[in-house]
Coordinates of C-alpha atoms and ligand atoms in Angstrom, one line a residue:
X1 CA 0.0 0.0 0.0
X2 CA 1.3 3.4 -0.9
X3 CA 0.7 5.3 2.3
X4 CA 1.2 8.9 0.9
X5 CA -0.2 10.2 -2.4
X6 CA -1.4 13.5 -3.7
X7 CA -5.0 13.8 -5.0
X8 CA -6.0 17.1 -6.6
X9 CA -2.7 18.4 -5.2
X10 CA -3.7 17.6 -1.6
X11 CA -1.8 15.1 0.5
X12 CA -3.6 11.9 1.3
X13 CA -2.4 9.5 4.1
X14 CA -3.9 5.9 3.7
X15 CA -6.7 7.6 1.8
X16 CA -7.3 10.4 4.3
X17 CA -7.0 14.0 3.2
X18 CA -4.7 15.6 5.8
X19 CA -5.8 19.2 5.2
X20 CA -9.3 18.5 6.3
X21 CA -8.0 17.1 9.6
X22 CA -6.4 20.3 10.5
X23 CA -9.7 22.1 10.4
X24 CA -10.8 20.0 13.4
X25 CA -7.5 19.1 15.2
X26 CA -4.8 21.5 16.5
X27 CA -1.3 20.9 15.2
X28 CA 1.1 19.5 15.8
X29 CA -0.2 15.9 15.9
X30 CA 0.7 12.3 15.1
X31 CA -1.6 10.3 13.0
X32 CA -1.5 6.5 12.6
X33 CA -3.1 4.2 10.1
X34 CA -4.8 1.1 11.5
X35 CA -4.8 -0.5 8.1
X36 CA -1.0 0.0 7.7
X37 CA -0.2 -1.1 11.2
X38 CA -2.2 -4.3 10.6
X39 CA -0.7 -4.8 7.2
X40 CA 2.8 -4.5 8.6
X41 CA 2.2 -6.9 11.4
X42 CA 0.5 -9.5 9.2
X43 CA 3.3 -9.3 6.6
X44 CA 5.8 -9.9 9.4
X45 CA 3.9 -12.8 11.0
X46 CA 3.0 -14.5 7.7
X47 CA 6.6 -14.1 6.5
X48 CA 7.8 -16.0 9.5
X49 CA 5.3 -18.8 8.9
X50 CA 5.9 -18.9 5.2
X51 CA 9.7 -19.4 5.9
X52 CA 8.8 -22.4 8.0
X53 CA 10.0 -21.0 11.3
X54 CA 8.6 -22.9 14.2
X55 CA 5.6 -21.6 16.0
X56 CA 6.7 -17.9 15.6
X57 CA 5.8 -15.5 18.4
X58 CA 6.0 -11.8 17.5
X59 CA 6.7 -9.7 20.5
X60 CA 6.1 -6.1 19.5
X61 CA 8.9 -3.8 20.9
X62 CA 6.7 -1.5 23.0
X63 CA 9.3 1.2 23.3
X64 CA 8.8 2.0 19.7
X65 CA 5.2 3.0 20.3
X66 CA 3.4 2.1 23.5
X67 CA 0.1 3.9 22.6
X68 CA -2.6 1.7 24.2
X69 CA -5.0 1.7 21.3
X70 CA -2.2 0.7 18.9
X71 CA -1.0 -2.1 21.2
X72 CA -4.7 -3.2 21.6
X73 CA -4.9 -3.6 17.8
X74 CA -1.6 -5.7 17.8
X75 CA -2.9 -7.7 20.7
X76 CA -6.0 -8.7 18.8
X77 CA -3.8 -9.7 15.9
X78 CA -2.0 -12.2 18.3
X79 CA 1.0 -10.1 19.1
X80 CA 3.1 -10.5 22.2
X81 CA 5.3 -7.7 23.6
X82 CA 8.9 -6.9 24.2
X83 CA 8.9 -4.6 27.3
X84 CA 11.7 -2.9 29.2
X85 CA 10.0 -1.4 32.3
X86 CA 7.2 -1.9 34.7
X87 CA 5.2 0.8 32.9
X88 CA 5.4 -1.0 29.6
X89 CA 4.4 -4.3 31.4
X90 CA 1.4 -2.7 32.8
X91 CA 0.5 -1.1 29.4
X92 CA 0.9 -4.4 27.6
X93 CA -1.3 -6.3 30.1
X94 CA -4.0 -3.5 30.0
X95 CA -3.9 -3.7 26.2
X96 CA -4.8 -7.3 26.3
X97 CA -1.4 -9.0 25.7
X98 CA -1.2 -12.2 27.8
X99 CA 1.8 -12.5 30.2
X100 CA 3.0 -15.6 28.5
X101 CA 3.5 -13.7 25.4
X102 CA 5.7 -11.0 27.0
X103 CA 9.5 -11.0 27.1
X104 CA 11.1 -8.6 29.6
X105 CA 14.4 -7.1 28.3
X106 CA 16.6 -4.3 29.6
X107 CA 19.9 -4.0 31.6
X108 CA 18.4 -2.1 34.6
X109 CA 15.3 -4.1 35.8
X110 CA 14.6 -3.1 39.3
X111 CA 13.6 -5.4 42.2
X112 CA 10.2 -3.7 42.2
X113 CA 9.7 -4.5 38.5
X114 CA 10.9 -8.0 38.8
X115 CA 8.5 -8.7 41.6
X116 CA 5.6 -7.1 39.7
X117 CA 6.3 -9.4 36.8
X118 CA 6.7 -12.5 39.0
X119 CA 3.4 -11.7 40.8
X120 CA 1.4 -11.9 37.5
X121 CA -1.2 -14.6 37.4
X122 CA -0.7 -18.0 35.7
X123 CA 2.7 -19.1 34.5
X124 CA 3.8 -15.5 34.4
X125 CA 6.0 -13.9 31.7
X126 CA 7.4 -15.9 28.7
X127 CA 10.8 -14.8 30.0
X128 CA 13.0 -12.4 31.7
X129 CA 15.7 -11.7 29.1
X130 CA 18.6 -11.5 31.4
X131 CA 21.5 -9.1 30.7
X132 CA 23.9 -9.7 33.6
X133 CA 24.7 -12.2 36.3
X134 CA 23.8 -9.9 39.1
X135 CA 20.4 -9.5 37.5
X136 CA 20.0 -13.3 37.4
X137 CA 20.8 -13.5 41.0
X138 CA 18.3 -10.9 41.9
X139 CA 15.6 -12.5 39.9
X140 CA 16.3 -15.9 41.5
X141 CA 16.1 -14.3 45.0
X142 CA 12.8 -12.5 44.2
X143 CA 11.4 -15.8 42.9
X144 CA 12.4 -17.6 46.1
X145 CA 10.8 -14.9 48.2
X146 CA 7.6 -15.1 46.3
X147 CA 7.6 -18.8 46.0
X148 CA 7.7 -18.8 42.2
X149 CA 9.8 -20.1 39.5
X150 CA 11.3 -17.5 37.1
X151 CA 11.6 -18.3 33.4
X152 CA 15.0 -17.1 32.2
X153 CA 16.3 -16.3 28.7
X154 CA 19.9 -15.2 28.4
X155 CA 20.5 -12.3 26.1
X156 CA 23.7 -13.4 24.4
X157 CA 26.1 -10.6 23.3
X158 CA 27.4 -12.1 20.1
X159 CA 30.3 -9.7 19.7
X160 CA 29.3 -8.5 16.2
X161 CA 29.4 -5.0 14.6
X162 CA 26.2 -4.2 12.7
X163 CA 26.2 -1.3 10.2
X164 CA 24.0 1.3 12.0
X165 CA 24.2 4.5 13.9
X166 CA 26.5 3.9 16.9
X167 CA 23.8 5.0 19.4
X168 CA 21.6 2.1 18.4
X169 CA 24.2 -0.6 18.0
X170 CA 24.0 -3.2 20.7
X171 CA 25.8 -6.4 19.8
X172 CA 29.4 -5.8 20.8
X173 CA 31.2 -6.3 24.1
X174 CA 31.9 -2.6 24.2
X175 CA 28.1 -2.2 24.6
X176 CA 26.2 -2.6 27.9
X177 CA 23.8 -5.2 26.5
X178 CA 23.8 -9.0 26.8
X179 CA 26.1 -11.6 28.3
X180 CA 29.2 -13.2 26.8
X181 CA 29.1 -16.9 26.0
X182 CA 31.7 -17.7 28.6
X183 CA 29.5 -16.0 31.4
X184 CA 26.4 -17.8 30.3
X185 CA 28.1 -21.2 30.3
X186 CA 29.8 -20.7 33.6
X187 CA 26.5 -19.5 35.3
X188 CA 24.8 -22.8 34.3
X189 CA 27.2 -24.6 36.7
X190 CA 26.5 -22.3 39.6
X191 CA 23.6 -23.6 41.7
X192 CA 23.0 -20.3 43.5
X193 CA 21.3 -18.9 40.4
X194 CA 18.9 -21.7 39.7
X195 CA 17.0 -22.7 42.9
X196 CA 13.9 -20.8 41.7
X197 CA 14.8 -20.2 38.0
X198 CA 14.8 -22.2 34.9
X199 CA 16.6 -21.6 31.6
X200 CA 13.9 -21.6 28.8
X201 CA 15.5 -19.6 26.0
X202 CA 18.4 -17.7 24.5
X203 CA 18.1 -14.3 22.7
X204 CA 20.1 -12.0 20.7
X205 CA 19.5 -8.3 19.6
X206 CA 22.3 -6.6 17.9
X207 CA 20.9 -3.2 17.1
X208 CA 18.2 -1.2 15.4
X209 CA 17.5 0.2 11.8
X210 CA 19.5 -2.7 10.3
X211 CA 19.5 -2.7 6.5
X212 CA 22.5 -4.9 6.0
X213 CA 22.0 -8.4 7.4
X214 CA 25.6 -9.7 7.4
X215 CA 26.0 -9.1 11.2
X216 CA 22.5 -10.5 11.8
X217 CA 23.6 -13.8 10.1
X218 CA 26.7 -13.9 12.3
X219 CA 24.7 -13.2 15.4
X220 CA 22.4 -16.1 14.5
X221 CA 25.3 -18.5 14.1
X222 CA 26.6 -17.4 17.5
X223 CA 23.1 -17.8 19.0
X224 CA 23.0 -21.4 17.6
X225 CA 26.4 -22.3 18.8
X226 CA 25.7 -21.1 22.4
X227 CA 22.3 -22.6 22.4
X228 CA 23.8 -26.0 21.6
X229 CA 26.5 -25.6 24.2
X230 CA 24.1 -24.9 27.0
X231 CA 22.9 -28.5 26.6
X232 CA 19.5 -27.4 27.9
X233 CA 16.1 -28.2 26.3
X234 CA 15.4 -24.6 25.3
X235 CA 11.8 -23.8 24.6
X236 CA 12.6 -20.9 22.3
X237 CA 15.3 -18.9 20.4
X238 CA 14.6 -15.2 20.3
X239 CA 16.2 -13.5 17.3
X240 CA 15.4 -9.9 18.5
X241 CA 14.3 -7.0 16.6
X242 CA 16.1 -4.4 14.5
X243 CA 14.9 -4.8 11.0
X244 CA 15.1 -1.4 9.3
X245 CA 12.8 0.7 7.2
X246 CA 13.7 3.0 4.2
X247 CA 13.6 6.5 5.6
X248 CA 15.5 7.9 2.7
X249 CA 14.8 7.2 -1.0
X250 CA 18.4 6.0 -1.3
X251 CA 17.7 3.3 1.3
X252 CA 14.8 1.7 -0.7
X253 CA 17.0 -0.5 -2.8
X254 CA 18.9 -1.7 0.3
X255 CA 15.7 -2.5 2.2
X256 CA 15.6 -6.3 3.1
X257 CA 12.1 -7.7 2.2
X258 CA 10.5 -9.6 5.0
X259 CA 10.8 -12.7 2.9
X260 CA 14.6 -12.3 2.6
X261 CA 14.9 -11.6 6.3
X262 CA 12.8 -14.7 7.3
X263 CA 14.6 -16.9 4.8
X264 CA 18.0 -15.8 6.2
X265 CA 16.8 -16.7 9.7
X266 CA 15.4 -20.1 8.6
X267 CA 18.4 -21.0 6.5
X268 CA 21.0 -20.0 9.1
X269 CA 19.2 -21.8 11.9
X270 CA 18.8 -24.9 9.8
X271 CA 22.5 -25.2 9.2
X272 CA 23.8 -23.9 12.5
X273 CA 21.3 -25.3 14.9
X274 CA 18.6 -27.8 13.7
X275 CA 21.0 -29.9 11.7
X276 CA 22.9 -30.6 15.0
X277 CA 20.1 -31.4 17.4
X278 CA 16.6 -32.9 17.8
X279 CA 15.4 -29.8 19.7
X280 CA 12.8 -27.8 17.9
X281 CA 12.4 -24.6 20.0
X282 CA 9.9 -22.0 18.8
X283 CA 11.2 -18.7 17.3
X284 CA 10.5 -15.4 19.1
X285 CA 10.9 -12.0 17.4
X286 CA 11.1 -8.5 18.9
X287 CA 10.3 -6.0 16.0
X288 CA 9.3 -2.4 16.7
X289 CA 10.2 -0.1 13.9
X290 CA 9.3 -2.4 11.1
X291 CA 5.8 -2.7 12.4
X292 CA 4.9 0.9 13.3
X293 CA 7.4 3.4 11.7
X294 CA 5.6 3.6 8.4
X295 CA 2.2 3.6 9.9
X296 CA 2.6 7.1 11.4
X297 CA 2.9 10.7 10.3
X298 CA 3.7 13.9 12.2
X299 CA 1.6 16.9 11.0
X300 CA 2.9 20.4 11.7
X301 CA 1.9 23.9 10.7
X302 CA 4.3 26.6 9.4
X303 CA 4.5 29.5 11.9
X304 CA 6.6 31.8 9.8
X305 CA 9.6 32.2 7.5
X306 CA 12.9 33.8 8.3
X307 CA 15.7 34.5 5.8
X308 CA 19.3 35.0 6.9
X309 CA 21.1 35.8 3.7
X310 CA 21.2 32.5 1.8
X311 CA 19.7 30.6 4.7
X312 CA 15.9 30.1 4.4
X313 CA 14.3 28.9 7.6
X314 CA 10.8 27.6 7.7
X315 CA 9.7 27.7 11.4
X316 CA 7.1 25.1 12.3
X317 CA 5.0 24.5 15.4
X318 CA 6.4 20.9 16.0
X319 CA 9.7 20.6 17.8
X320 CA 12.5 18.2 18.7
X321 CA 10.6 17.5 22.0
X322 CA 7.8 15.9 19.9
X323 CA 10.1 14.0 17.5
X324 CA 13.7 13.6 18.4
X325 CA 15.2 11.3 15.8
X326 CA 16.7 14.1 13.5
X327 CA 18.2 16.0 16.4
X328 CA 19.5 12.9 18.3
X329 CA 20.8 10.8 15.5
X330 CA 20.9 13.2 12.6
X331 CA 18.2 10.9 11.1
X332 CA 16.6 11.7 7.8
X333 CA 12.8 11.9 7.6
X334 CA 11.1 13.2 4.4
X335 CA 9.2 16.5 4.7
X336 CA 6.2 16.9 2.4
X337 CA 4.0 19.9 1.9
X338 CA 0.3 19.1 2.3
X339 CA -0.5 21.3 -0.7
X340 CA 1.5 20.1 -3.7
X341 CA 3.3 22.8 -5.7
X342 CA 6.6 23.2 -7.5
X343 CA 9.6 23.0 -5.2
X344 CA 11.3 26.3 -5.9
X345 CA 13.5 26.8 -2.8
X346 CA 15.7 25.1 -0.4
X347 CA 14.8 25.4 3.2
X348 CA 15.9 24.5 6.7
X349 CA 12.7 23.2 8.5
X350 CA 13.2 24.2 12.2
X351 CA 11.1 24.0 15.4
X352 CA 10.6 26.4 18.2
X353 CA 12.9 24.8 20.7
X354 CA 16.0 26.8 21.8
X355 CA 18.6 24.4 20.4
X356 CA 20.3 24.5 17.1
X357 CA 19.7 20.8 16.7
X358 CA 16.0 21.4 16.6
X359 CA 15.9 21.0 12.9
X360 CA 13.8 18.5 11.0
X361 CA 15.7 18.9 7.7
X362 CA 18.4 21.1 6.1
X363 CA 18.4 22.3 2.5
X364 CA 15.2 20.6 1.7
X365 CA 13.5 21.5 -1.6
X366 CA 10.1 22.8 -0.8
X367 CA 7.4 25.1 -2.4
X368 CA 7.1 28.6 -1.0
X369 CA 5.3 28.2 2.4
X370 CA 3.5 30.8 4.4
X371 CA 2.2 31.0 7.9
X372 CA -0.7 28.4 8.4
X373 CA 0.5 26.1 5.6
X374 CA 1.0 22.5 6.6
X375 CA 4.0 20.2 6.4
X376 CA 4.3 16.5 7.2
X377 CA 7.2 14.6 8.6
X378 CA 7.1 11.1 7.3
X379 CA 7.6 7.7 8.9
X380 CA 7.3 8.9 12.4
X381 CA 5.2 6.0 13.9
X382 CA 8.2 4.5 15.7
X383 CA 10.4 6.2 18.3
X384 CA 8.3 9.3 17.9
X385 CA 5.8 10.1 20.6
X386 CA 7.5 7.5 22.9
X387 CA 10.8 9.5 22.9
X388 CA 9.1 12.8 23.3
X389 CA 9.4 15.1 26.3
X390 CA 8.0 18.3 27.8
X391 CA 11.3 20.2 27.0
X392 CA 10.9 24.0 27.0
X393 CA 7.6 23.2 29.0
X394 CA 5.7 22.3 25.8
X395 CA 2.7 20.1 26.1
X396 CA 2.8 16.7 24.5
X397 CA 1.1 16.5 21.1
X398 CA -2.2 14.9 20.1
X399 CA -2.3 11.3 18.7
X400 CA -5.0 10.3 16.3
X401 CA -5.9 7.0 14.8
X402 CA -7.4 6.6 11.3
X403 CA -9.4 3.5 11.8
X404 CA -10.0 0.8 9.1
X405 CA -13.4 2.1 8.6
X406 CA -11.9 5.5 7.8
X407 CA -13.1 7.1 11.0
X408 CA -10.7 9.4 12.9
X409 CA -10.4 8.7 16.6
X410 CA -8.4 10.7 19.3
X411 CA -6.2 8.1 21.0
X412 CA -4.3 10.4 23.2
X413 CA -5.3 14.0 23.7
X414 CA -2.8 17.0 23.6
X415 CA -1.5 18.2 26.9
X416 CA -2.2 21.8 27.7
X417 CA -0.3 24.1 30.0
X418 CA -2.5 23.4 33.0
X419 CA -1.5 19.8 33.0
X420 CA 2.2 20.6 33.2
X421 CA 3.5 20.5 36.8
Ligands
LIG501 N1 14.6 -5.7 21.3 C1 15.4 -5.0 22.1 C2 16.0 -5.8 23.2 C3 15.6 -3.7 21.8 O1 16.5 -3.0 22.6 C4 15.0 -3.0 20.7 C5 15.2 -1.7 20.4 C6 14.1 -3.8 20.0 C7 13.9 -5.1 20.3 C8 13.3 -3.2 18.8 O2 14.1 -2.8 17.8 P1 13.6 -2.3 16.4 O3 12.9 -3.5 15.8 O4 12.5 -1.2 16.7 O5 14.7 -1.8 15.6 N2 15.4 5.3 19.4 C9 16.1 4.6 18.3 C10 15.9 3.1 18.4 C11 16.3 2.5 19.7 C12 16.1 1.1 19.7 C13 16.2 0.5 21.1 N3 16.0 -0.9 21.2 C14 15.7 5.2 17.0 O6 14.8 6.1 17.0 O7 16.3 4.9 16.0

């Protein structure tokens, strides 16, 4: 589905005319398409099945977009969740994701969060994805205190170097994430860790916005080797998240198809794991960006123009506090005028925040824009609202859902000054 098109020179998102929305809703706002979210999830899930991966469980990475209504849609489609805090755990459960489909990642789980997870009804979480031996010890102690058994999955640090921004690369020993093979294998011999814990899986997650899958393949080989060396009847192998999207047109030809990604996983595991054992663990995924990035847009209004000799600034009402990726990672996101017209000038599109990094794009070809005109920042469904803040004491923006039946629903209202404490 082509998410953005012009009809009569007016921008349409998943068939919805953006300019009519701004008559009713105050900018800036995020809008998400239920149809696209569903399509992305289904493509991912069906891709895993088509590649013959065993009983795949898709655990949506909640950090990419924890909006309750979006998570509810994914829960109904059968999604699980990858969570990293008590807040995300609560949100996942409230949105209808069963505990047994939840994996709890993160290097800094607190005792309170661990106990909250252990107290959940039934068999509890699918797993605690453990990132250090001290964490393992704490989980075991908490489980003992609560008379439970904790389900443990080690996150392996496979010591690989994926090609991505250094801030979102996680698979090397210089990064705080995961455990080295040596520590995993030694821990299995130490009784103190296992009185109330059981090893059920092994996971790997080497980074985000991955377009080149060479390091992914290496990491899967390492995952298989270590899984075999544990000599435990693992219930699952968790291959993490990280699959990228094409933010820039130059990335489109590099973008791995879901089919390519799934086949790579199937073939690598076949050679490195299944050929060497009778075990048939299920496959767990933790995708975030690939499910939700393209299902969202950020809509802003032009406040004014400012020209400093050859620098033309278009000042908009959205800021880096609403959408941080360009200022934090220098990330590219396409900027589109809501009214199509010849692009006759190159502009810097900047927000109102008092930082020079509050810039959504430099030297972007755009048509002449005046106060009140609308601009859209593309592919903002992932790591958008979830990374936002009240910096400069600005209220958080509105979030809208374009439902399948084409109705618009407010799924998170804008904050106004009175709510800021
Ligand atoms: N699993 C784990 C353990 C993770 O740490 C992450 C992302 C994911 C799964 C999901 O990765 P994804 O499929 O979404 O790439 N704020 C950054 C991205 C940070 C990713 C953090 N971890 C950005 O805007 O690019």
